[in-house]
PDB file of C-alpha atoms in Angstrom:
ATOM      1  CA  MET A 190     -12.836  34.407 -32.998  1.00 50.00           C
ATOM      2  CA  LEU A 191     -15.348  34.330 -30.474  1.00 44.00           C
ATOM      3  CA  GLN A 192     -17.784  32.284 -32.074  1.00 48.00           C
ATOM      4  CA  GLY A 193     -14.371  29.653 -32.355  1.00 42.00           C
ATOM      5  CA  LYS A 194     -13.554  29.147 -28.784  1.00 40.00           C
ATOM      6  CA  ARG A 195     -17.845  28.281 -28.568  1.00 39.00           C
ATOM      7  CA  ILE A 196     -17.848  25.766 -30.892  1.00 37.00           C
ATOM      8  CA  ILE A 197     -14.852  24.266 -29.599  1.00 38.00           C
ATOM      9  CA  SER A 198     -15.800  24.148 -25.562  1.00 34.00           C
ATOM     10  CA  GLY A 199     -19.256  23.317 -26.993  1.00 34.00           C
ATOM     11  CA  PHE A 200     -17.195  20.046 -28.129  1.00 35.00           C
ATOM     12  CA  LEU A 201     -14.948  19.450 -25.287  1.00 33.00           C
ATOM     13  CA  VAL A 202     -18.826  19.814 -22.836  1.00 34.00           C
ATOM     14  CA  VAL A 203     -19.825  17.210 -25.680  1.00 33.00           C
ATOM     15  CA  SER A 204     -17.138  14.533 -25.441  1.00 33.00           C
ATOM     16  CA  LEU A 205     -17.477  15.177 -21.830  1.00 34.00           C
ATOM     17  CA  LEU A 206     -20.370  13.523 -21.820  1.00 35.00           C
ATOM     18  CA  LEU A 207     -20.695  11.383 -23.939  1.00 37.00           C
ATOM     19  CA  LEU A 208     -17.261  10.272 -22.730  1.00 42.00           C
ATOM     20  CA  GLY A 209     -18.202   9.791 -19.293  1.00 44.00           C
ATOM     21  CA  PHE A 210     -14.562  10.281 -16.370  1.00 50.00           C
ATOM     22  CA  GLY A 211     -13.921   6.414 -17.529  1.00 77.00           C
ATOM     23  CA  LEU A 212     -10.678   4.369 -15.772  1.00 85.00           C
ATOM     24  CA  PRO A 213      -8.087   6.444 -14.518  1.00 89.00           C
ATOM     25  CA  LYS A 214      -5.560   6.282 -17.645  1.00 93.00           C
ATOM     26  CA  ASN A 215      -2.725   3.858 -15.188  1.00 91.00           C
ATOM     27  CA  VAL A 216      -5.143   1.697 -14.048  1.00 93.00           C
ATOM     28  CA  GLN A 217      -6.926   1.083 -17.418  1.00 95.00           C
ATOM     29  CA  LYS A 218      -3.867   0.240 -19.143  1.00 95.00           C
ATOM     30  CA  LYS A 219      -3.454  -2.520 -15.391  1.00 97.00           C
ATOM     31  CA  VAL A 220      -6.619  -4.075 -16.442  1.00 97.00           C
ATOM     32  CA  THR A 221      -6.278  -4.098 -19.690  1.00 97.00           C
ATOM     33  CA  LYS A 222      -3.503  -6.070 -18.850  1.00 97.00           C
ATOM     34  CA  GLU A 223      -4.259  -8.827 -16.773  1.00 97.00           C
ATOM     35  CA  VAL A 224      -7.774  -9.371 -18.959  1.00 98.00           C
ATOM     36  CA  GLN A 225      -5.813  -9.550 -21.930  1.00 97.00           C
ATOM     37  CA  LYS A 226      -2.939 -12.167 -19.298  1.00 97.00           C
ATOM     38  CA  ALA A 227      -6.299 -13.691 -18.160  1.00 97.00           C
ATOM     39  CA  PHE A 228      -8.331 -14.956 -21.472  1.00 97.00           C
ATOM     40  CA  GLU A 229      -5.178 -15.380 -23.647  1.00 97.00           C
ATOM     41  CA  ILE A 230      -6.492 -12.727 -25.803  1.00 97.00           C
ATOM     42  CA  GLU A 231      -5.210  -9.897 -27.958  1.00 95.00           C
ATOM     43  CA  SER A 232      -8.167  -7.530 -28.099  1.00 96.00           C
ATOM     44  CA  PHE A 233     -11.049  -6.812 -27.075  1.00 97.00           C
ATOM     45  CA  GLN A 234     -14.379  -4.259 -25.928  1.00 97.00           C
ATOM     46  CA  MET A 235     -14.780  -3.651 -22.252  1.00 96.00           C
ATOM     47  CA  ASP A 236     -18.775  -1.930 -21.944  1.00 96.00           C
ATOM     48  CA  ALA A 237     -20.049  -0.533 -18.891  1.00 96.00           C
ATOM     49  CA  ILE A 238     -23.466  -2.121 -17.425  1.00 95.00           C
ATOM     50  CA  SER A 239     -25.911  -0.495 -16.207  1.00 92.00           C
ATOM     51  CA  ILE A 240     -28.613  -1.283 -14.136  1.00 94.00           C
ATOM     52  CA  SER A 241     -31.447   0.070 -13.080  1.00 95.00           C
ATOM     53  CA  GLU A 242     -30.897   2.476  -9.639  1.00 96.00           C
ATOM     54  CA  GLU A 243     -33.997   0.757  -8.389  1.00 97.00           C
ATOM     55  CA  LEU A 244     -31.710  -3.211  -7.812  1.00 97.00           C
ATOM     56  CA  ASN A 245     -29.029  -0.798  -7.269  1.00 97.00           C
ATOM     57  CA  GLN A 246     -30.287   0.113  -4.265  1.00 96.00           C
ATOM     58  CA  LYS A 247     -30.725  -3.483  -3.084  1.00 96.00           C
ATOM     59  CA  LEU A 248     -27.358  -4.218  -3.476  1.00 97.00           C
ATOM     60  CA  PRO A 249     -24.472  -4.559  -1.663  1.00 97.00           C
ATOM     61  CA  THR A 250     -21.851  -3.731  -4.509  1.00 97.00           C
ATOM     62  CA  LYS A 251     -23.210  -0.470  -5.809  1.00 96.00           C
ATOM     63  CA  LEU A 252     -22.013  -0.431 -10.179  1.00 96.00           C
ATOM     64  CA  THR A 253     -21.343   2.115 -11.400  1.00 93.00           C
ATOM     65  CA  ALA A 254     -20.753   3.083 -15.894  1.00 90.00           C
ATOM     66  CA  ASP A 255     -17.488   2.686 -14.301  1.00 93.00           C
ATOM     67  CA  ASN A 256     -16.416  -0.684 -12.227  1.00 96.00           C
ATOM     68  CA  PHE A 257     -18.471  -2.869 -14.161  1.00 97.00           C
ATOM     69  CA  TYR A 258     -17.663  -4.169 -17.665  1.00 97.00           C
ATOM     70  CA  LYS A 259     -18.957  -6.324 -19.835  1.00 97.00           C
ATOM     71  CA  LEU A 260     -15.921  -7.978 -22.003  1.00 98.00           C
ATOM     72  CA  SER A 261     -16.342  -9.266 -25.760  1.00 98.00           C
ATOM     73  CA  LYS A 262     -14.437  -9.889 -28.681  1.00 97.00           C
ATOM     74  CA  ASP A 263     -16.373 -10.373 -31.588  1.00 96.00           C
ATOM     75  CA  ASP A 264     -19.649  -9.377 -30.102  1.00 94.00           C
ATOM     76  CA  LYS A 265     -18.400 -13.135 -28.573  1.00 97.00           C
ATOM     77  CA  LEU A 266     -18.936 -12.810 -24.263  1.00 98.00           C
ATOM     78  CA  LEU A 267     -16.287 -12.896 -22.818  1.00 98.00           C
ATOM     79  CA  GLY A 268     -16.975 -12.762 -19.451  1.00 98.00           C
ATOM     80  CA  TYR A 269     -17.055  -9.419 -16.478  1.00 98.00           C
ATOM     81  CA  ALA A 270     -14.546  -7.208 -15.218  1.00 98.00           C
ATOM     82  CA  PHE A 271     -15.429  -5.065 -11.721  1.00 98.00           C
ATOM     83  CA  ILE A 272     -12.745  -2.618 -10.975  1.00 98.00           C
ATOM     84  CA  ASP A 273     -13.162  -1.158  -7.314  1.00 97.00           C
ATOM     85  CA  GLN A 274     -11.689   0.377  -3.952  1.00 96.00           C
ATOM     86  CA  ALA A 275     -10.722  -0.867  -0.747  1.00 96.00           C
ATOM     87  CA  PRO A 276      -9.746   0.696   2.233  1.00 95.00           C
ATOM     88  CA  SER A 277      -6.851  -0.229   3.659  1.00 93.00           C
ATOM     89  CA  LYS A 278      -4.312   1.263   7.117  1.00 92.00           C
ATOM     90  CA  THR A 279      -4.722   4.455   6.099  1.00 93.00           C
ATOM     91  CA  ALA A 280      -5.097   4.931   1.845  1.00 95.00           C
ATOM     92  CA  LYS A 281      -7.026   2.262  -0.372  1.00 96.00           C
ATOM     93  CA  PHE A 282      -6.024   0.149  -2.971  1.00 96.00           C
ATOM     94  CA  ASP A 283      -7.850  -0.592  -6.175  1.00 97.00           C
ATOM     95  CA  TYR A 284      -8.349  -3.929  -7.417  1.00 98.00           C
ATOM     96  CA  LEU A 285      -9.644  -6.052 -10.186  1.00 98.00           C
ATOM     97  CA  VAL A 286     -12.495  -9.459 -10.307  1.00 98.00           C
ATOM     98  CA  VAL A 287     -12.539 -10.689 -13.178  1.00 98.00           C
ATOM     99  CA  PHE A 288     -15.674 -13.051 -14.353  1.00 98.00           C
ATOM    100  CA  ASP A 289     -15.962 -15.994 -16.374  1.00 98.00           C
ATOM    101  CA  VAL A 290     -19.078 -16.343 -18.808  1.00 98.00           C
ATOM    102  CA  ASP A 291     -20.978 -18.092 -16.196  1.00 97.00           C
ATOM    103  CA  LEU A 292     -19.985 -15.459 -13.125  1.00 98.00           C
ATOM    104  CA  LYS A 293     -17.168 -18.108 -11.681  1.00 98.00           C
ATOM    105  CA  VAL A 294     -14.671 -15.740 -10.511  1.00 98.00           C
ATOM    106  CA  LYS A 295     -10.725 -16.385 -12.632  1.00 98.00           C
ATOM    107  CA  HIS A 296      -8.931 -13.796 -12.223  1.00 98.00           C
ATOM    108  CA  SER A 297      -8.657 -11.249  -9.378  1.00 98.00           C
ATOM    109  CA  LYS A 298      -5.686  -8.735  -9.261  1.00 98.00           C
ATOM    110  CA  VAL A 299      -4.394  -5.926  -6.071  1.00 97.00           C
ATOM    111  CA  LEU A 300      -3.929  -3.465  -8.913  1.00 97.00           C
ATOM    112  CA  ILE A 301      -2.418  -0.474  -7.340  1.00 96.00           C
ATOM    113  CA  TYR A 302      -1.434  -0.271  -3.122  1.00 96.00           C
ATOM    114  CA  ARG A 303      -0.609   2.629  -1.780  1.00 95.00           C
ATOM    115  CA  GLU A 304       1.043   1.164   1.574  1.00 93.00           C
ATOM    116  CA  GLU A 305       4.230   0.631   2.421  1.00 91.00           C
ATOM    117  CA  TYR A 306       2.384  -3.122   5.248  1.00 88.00           C
ATOM    118  CA  GLY A 307      -0.444  -5.414   3.590  1.00 91.00           C
ATOM    119  CA  GLY A 308       0.689  -5.090   0.343  1.00 92.00           C
ATOM    120  CA  GLU A 309       1.329  -9.312   0.666  1.00 95.00           C
ATOM    121  CA  ILE A 310      -2.992  -9.018   0.142  1.00 96.00           C
ATOM    122  CA  GLY A 311      -1.131  -8.808  -3.776  1.00 96.00           C
ATOM    123  CA  SER A 312       0.046 -12.109  -4.169  1.00 96.00           C
ATOM    124  CA  LYS A 313      -1.039 -14.693  -6.277  1.00 96.00           C
ATOM    125  CA  ARG A 314      -1.659 -17.239  -3.446  1.00 96.00           C
ATOM    126  CA  TRP A 315      -3.196 -15.625  -1.253  1.00 97.00           C
ATOM    127  CA  LEU A 316      -5.153 -13.931  -4.051  1.00 98.00           C
ATOM    128  CA  LYS A 317      -5.871 -17.880  -5.796  1.00 97.00           C
ATOM    129  CA  GLN A 318      -8.393 -18.196  -2.391  1.00 97.00           C
ATOM    130  CA  PHE A 319     -11.200 -16.371  -4.647  1.00 98.00           C
ATOM    131  CA  LEU A 320     -10.917 -18.490  -7.979  1.00 98.00           C
ATOM    132  CA  GLY A 321     -13.971 -20.540  -9.190  1.00 98.00           C
ATOM    133  CA  LYS A 322     -16.406 -18.266  -6.377  1.00 98.00           C
ATOM    134  CA  THR A 323     -19.503 -17.249  -7.339  1.00 97.00           C
ATOM    135  CA  GLY A 324     -22.533 -16.067  -6.224  1.00 96.00           C
ATOM    136  CA  GLY A 325     -23.746 -18.253  -3.988  1.00 95.00           C
ATOM    137  CA  ASP A 326     -20.535 -18.158  -2.136  1.00 97.00           C
ATOM    138  CA  ARG A 327     -19.642 -16.503   0.609  1.00 97.00           C
ATOM    139  CA  VAL A 328     -16.324 -15.543   1.554  1.00 97.00           C
ATOM    140  CA  ASP A 329     -14.439 -14.932   5.740  1.00 96.00           C
ATOM    141  CA  HIS A 330     -11.907 -13.764   7.094  1.00 94.00           C
ATOM    142  CA  GLU A 331     -12.487 -16.115  10.118  1.00 93.00           C
ATOM    143  CA  THR A 332     -13.609 -19.129   8.426  1.00 94.00           C
ATOM    144  CA  ASN A 333     -12.173 -19.867   4.802  1.00 95.00           C
ATOM    145  CA  ILE A 334     -10.085 -17.067   3.838  1.00 96.00           C
ATOM    146  CA  ASP A 335      -6.353 -17.321   5.468  1.00 95.00           C
ATOM    147  CA  GLY A 336      -4.824 -14.565   7.908  1.00 94.00           C
ATOM    148  CA  ILE A 337      -1.868 -12.732   6.348  1.00 94.00           C
ATOM    149  CA  ALA A 338       0.570 -11.233   9.489  1.00 91.00           C
ATOM    150  CA  GLY A 339       1.167  -8.009   9.730  1.00 88.00           C
ATOM    151  CA  ALA A 340      -2.393  -7.440   6.823  1.00 91.00           C
ATOM    152  CA  THR A 341      -4.954  -7.585   8.300  1.00 93.00           C
ATOM    153  CA  ILE A 342      -6.458  -5.054   8.099  1.00 94.00           C
ATOM    154  CA  SER A 343      -6.108  -5.442   4.557  1.00 95.00           C
ATOM    155  CA  VAL A 344      -6.798  -8.960   4.547  1.00 96.00           C
ATOM    156  CA  ARG A 345     -10.950  -8.238   6.067  1.00 96.00           C
ATOM    157  CA  SER A 346     -10.698  -4.998   3.495  1.00 96.00           C
ATOM    158  CA  MET A 347     -10.116  -7.613   0.329  1.00 97.00           C
ATOM    159  CA  THR A 348     -12.160 -10.602   2.175  1.00 97.00           C
ATOM    160  CA  ASN A 349     -15.276  -8.706   2.393  1.00 97.00           C
ATOM    161  CA  ALA A 350     -15.315  -6.368  -0.863  1.00 97.00           C
ATOM    162  CA  MET A 351     -14.964  -9.781  -2.399  1.00 98.00           C
ATOM    163  CA  ASP A 352     -18.630 -10.559  -0.060  1.00 98.00           C
ATOM    164  CA  ASP A 353     -19.968  -8.090  -0.578  1.00 98.00           C
ATOM    165  CA  LEU A 354     -19.200  -8.468  -4.770  1.00 98.00           C
ATOM    166  CA  LEU A 355     -20.809 -12.089  -4.733  1.00 98.00           C
ATOM    167  CA  GLN A 356     -23.621 -10.860  -2.822  1.00 98.00           C
ATOM    168  CA  THR A 357     -23.844  -8.693  -5.496  1.00 98.00           C
ATOM    169  CA  ILE A 358     -23.439 -11.128  -8.817  1.00 98.00           C
ATOM    170  CA  GLU A 359     -25.996 -12.844  -6.988  1.00 98.00           C
ATOM    171  CA  ILE A 360     -28.645 -10.769  -6.688  1.00 97.00           C
ATOM    172  CA  LEU A 361     -27.682  -9.482 -10.047  1.00 97.00           C
ATOM    173  CA  GLN A 362     -28.642 -13.225 -11.637  1.00 97.00           C
ATOM    174  CA  ALA A 363     -31.710 -14.247  -8.681  1.00 96.00           C
ATOM    175  CA  ASN A 364     -33.251 -10.665 -11.478  1.00 96.00           C
ATOM    176  CA  GLU A 365     -32.029 -11.666 -14.111  1.00 95.00           C
ATOM    177  CA  ALA A 366     -29.428  -8.572 -15.298  1.00 93.00           C
ATOM    178  CA  LEU A 367     -27.016  -9.992 -16.672  1.00 91.00           C
TER     179      LEU A 367
END
């Protein structure tokens, strides 16, 4: 009996090490839906991208096995997905940015917003300001991204997160890491 328990617990440890922690199920479900919508496909593969620790230290947005993915279907590259959190007034919100094969923003979505105010940043109208942006573009809430009354903190947070991500993409491209 004791040996059986050891085998089972050993299997669980190996499974956790192999599978990692990944995205929470509720977030993964939303990411899947948004990627399907962005590329108008039913199925796809989502593989974590690993970046050297040395290069990751130079990036404004730190990349992990749980936030940056290569998207493909039948071994054909579709694009990339980045999932992260950004701060709002008292909590954090989850967001997704989908890039095409040329690393242009194809789609963005606020996946989970946890506060009463500021959720307007999740509107398609506001988020479309980021479409087509590339690593060479800068976005700023004071110059080229519209504000939203009542969502100032969230607008700044999302815009800063997007700008850091675009700079990260630029550095990855310059280092031929993608």
